[in-house]
mmCIF file of the C-alpha atoms, coordinates in Angstrom:
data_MODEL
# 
_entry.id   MODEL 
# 
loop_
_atom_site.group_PDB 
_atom_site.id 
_atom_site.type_symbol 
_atom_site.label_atom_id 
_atom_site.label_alt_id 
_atom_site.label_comp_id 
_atom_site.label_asym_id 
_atom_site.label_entity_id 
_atom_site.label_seq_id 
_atom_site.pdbx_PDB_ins_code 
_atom_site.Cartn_x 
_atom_site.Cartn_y 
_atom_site.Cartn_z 
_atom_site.occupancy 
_atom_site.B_iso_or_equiv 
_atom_site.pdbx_formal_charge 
_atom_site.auth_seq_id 
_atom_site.auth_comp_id 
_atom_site.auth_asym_id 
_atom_site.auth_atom_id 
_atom_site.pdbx_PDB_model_num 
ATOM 1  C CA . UNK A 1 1  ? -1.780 26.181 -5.034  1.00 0.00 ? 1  UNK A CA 1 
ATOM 2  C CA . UNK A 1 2  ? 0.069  24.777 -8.214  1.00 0.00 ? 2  UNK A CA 1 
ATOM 3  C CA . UNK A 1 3  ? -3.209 24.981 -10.426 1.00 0.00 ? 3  UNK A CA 1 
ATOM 4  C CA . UNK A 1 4  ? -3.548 29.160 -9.890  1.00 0.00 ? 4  UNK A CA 1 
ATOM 5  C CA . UNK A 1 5  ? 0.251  29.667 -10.446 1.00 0.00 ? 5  UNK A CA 1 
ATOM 6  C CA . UNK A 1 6  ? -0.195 27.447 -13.831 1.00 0.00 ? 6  UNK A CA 1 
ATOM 7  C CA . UNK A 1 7  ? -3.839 29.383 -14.166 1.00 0.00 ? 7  UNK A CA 1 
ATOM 8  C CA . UNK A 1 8  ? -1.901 32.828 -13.603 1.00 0.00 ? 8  UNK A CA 1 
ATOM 9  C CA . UNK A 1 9  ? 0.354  31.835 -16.765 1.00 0.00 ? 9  UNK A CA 1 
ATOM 10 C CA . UNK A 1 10 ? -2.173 31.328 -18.792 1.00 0.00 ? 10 UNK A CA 1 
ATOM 11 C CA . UNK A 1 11 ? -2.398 27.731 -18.801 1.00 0.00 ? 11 UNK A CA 1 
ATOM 12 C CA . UNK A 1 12 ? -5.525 25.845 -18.535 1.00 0.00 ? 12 UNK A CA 1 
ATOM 13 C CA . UNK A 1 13 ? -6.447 22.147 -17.138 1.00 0.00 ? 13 UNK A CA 1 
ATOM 14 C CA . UNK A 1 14 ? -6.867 20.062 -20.029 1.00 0.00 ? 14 UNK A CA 1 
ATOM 15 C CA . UNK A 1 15 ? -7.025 16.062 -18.621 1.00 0.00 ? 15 UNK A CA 1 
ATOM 16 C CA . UNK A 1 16 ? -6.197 15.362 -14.888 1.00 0.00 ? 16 UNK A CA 1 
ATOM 17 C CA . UNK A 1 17 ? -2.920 16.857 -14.132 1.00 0.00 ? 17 UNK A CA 1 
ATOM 18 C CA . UNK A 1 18 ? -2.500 18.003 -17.974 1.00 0.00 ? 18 UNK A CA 1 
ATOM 19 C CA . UNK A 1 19 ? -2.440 22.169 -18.328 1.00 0.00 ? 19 UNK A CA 1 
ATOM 20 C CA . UNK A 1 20 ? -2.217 23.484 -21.998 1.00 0.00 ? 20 UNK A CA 1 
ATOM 21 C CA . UNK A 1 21 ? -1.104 27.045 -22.817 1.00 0.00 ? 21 UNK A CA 1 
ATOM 22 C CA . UNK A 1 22 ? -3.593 28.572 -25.292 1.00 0.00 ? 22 UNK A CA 1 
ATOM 23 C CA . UNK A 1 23 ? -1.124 31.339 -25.907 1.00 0.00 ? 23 UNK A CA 1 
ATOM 24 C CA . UNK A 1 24 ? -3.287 33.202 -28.568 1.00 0.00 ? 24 UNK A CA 1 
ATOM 25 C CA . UNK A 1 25 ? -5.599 34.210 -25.379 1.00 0.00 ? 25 UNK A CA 1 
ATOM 26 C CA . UNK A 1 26 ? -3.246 35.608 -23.198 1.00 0.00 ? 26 UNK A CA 1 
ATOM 27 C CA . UNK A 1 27 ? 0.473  36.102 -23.858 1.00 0.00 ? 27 UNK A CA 1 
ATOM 28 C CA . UNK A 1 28 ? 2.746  34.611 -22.025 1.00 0.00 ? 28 UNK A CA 1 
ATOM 29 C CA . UNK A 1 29 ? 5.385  36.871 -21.756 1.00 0.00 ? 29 UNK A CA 1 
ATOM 30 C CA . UNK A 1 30 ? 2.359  39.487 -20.080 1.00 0.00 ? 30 UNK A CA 1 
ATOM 31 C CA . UNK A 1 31 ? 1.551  36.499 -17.827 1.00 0.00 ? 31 UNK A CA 1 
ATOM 32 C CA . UNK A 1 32 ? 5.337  35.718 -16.520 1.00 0.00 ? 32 UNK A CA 1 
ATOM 33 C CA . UNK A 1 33 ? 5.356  39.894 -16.444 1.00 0.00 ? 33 UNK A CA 1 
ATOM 34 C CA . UNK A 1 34 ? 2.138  40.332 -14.069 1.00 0.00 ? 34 UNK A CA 1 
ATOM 35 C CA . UNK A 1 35 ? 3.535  37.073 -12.291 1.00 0.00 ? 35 UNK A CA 1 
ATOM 36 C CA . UNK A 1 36 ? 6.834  38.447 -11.114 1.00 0.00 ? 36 UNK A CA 1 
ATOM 37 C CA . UNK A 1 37 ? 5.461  42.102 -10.247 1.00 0.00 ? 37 UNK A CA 1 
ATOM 38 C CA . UNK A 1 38 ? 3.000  40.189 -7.922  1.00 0.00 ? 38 UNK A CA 1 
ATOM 39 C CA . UNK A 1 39 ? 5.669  37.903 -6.225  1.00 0.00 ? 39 UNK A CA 1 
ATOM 40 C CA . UNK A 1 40 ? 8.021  41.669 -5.885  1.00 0.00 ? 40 UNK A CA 1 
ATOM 41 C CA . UNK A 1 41 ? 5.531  43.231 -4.305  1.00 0.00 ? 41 UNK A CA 1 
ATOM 42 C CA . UNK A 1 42 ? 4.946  41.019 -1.501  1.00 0.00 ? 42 UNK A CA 1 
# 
C-alpha cells in the first residue's frame, strides 16, 4: 500500500526500499494536488 502512495507522488523504486522522485516527469506539487483531491473525495 506504501509503494502506490509513493508511486502516486511521482516517486519511483530505485534499490529495495529506495524511491527516487524524477520530478522533471511529473511535478510534484500536481502529484500532492491529485493526491489530496482523491483522499477528499472519499
Amino acid at each position: 500500500m506504501v509503494q502506490k502512495t509513493w508511486q502516486s507522488l511521482g516517486f519511483e523504486p530505485f534499490h529495495d526500499d529506495l524511491w527516487v522522485m524524477q520530478p522533471h516527469l511529473r511535478p510534484h506539487g500536481d502529484a500532492v494536488q491529485h493526491l489530496e483531491n482523491t483522499l477528499l473525495a472519499n
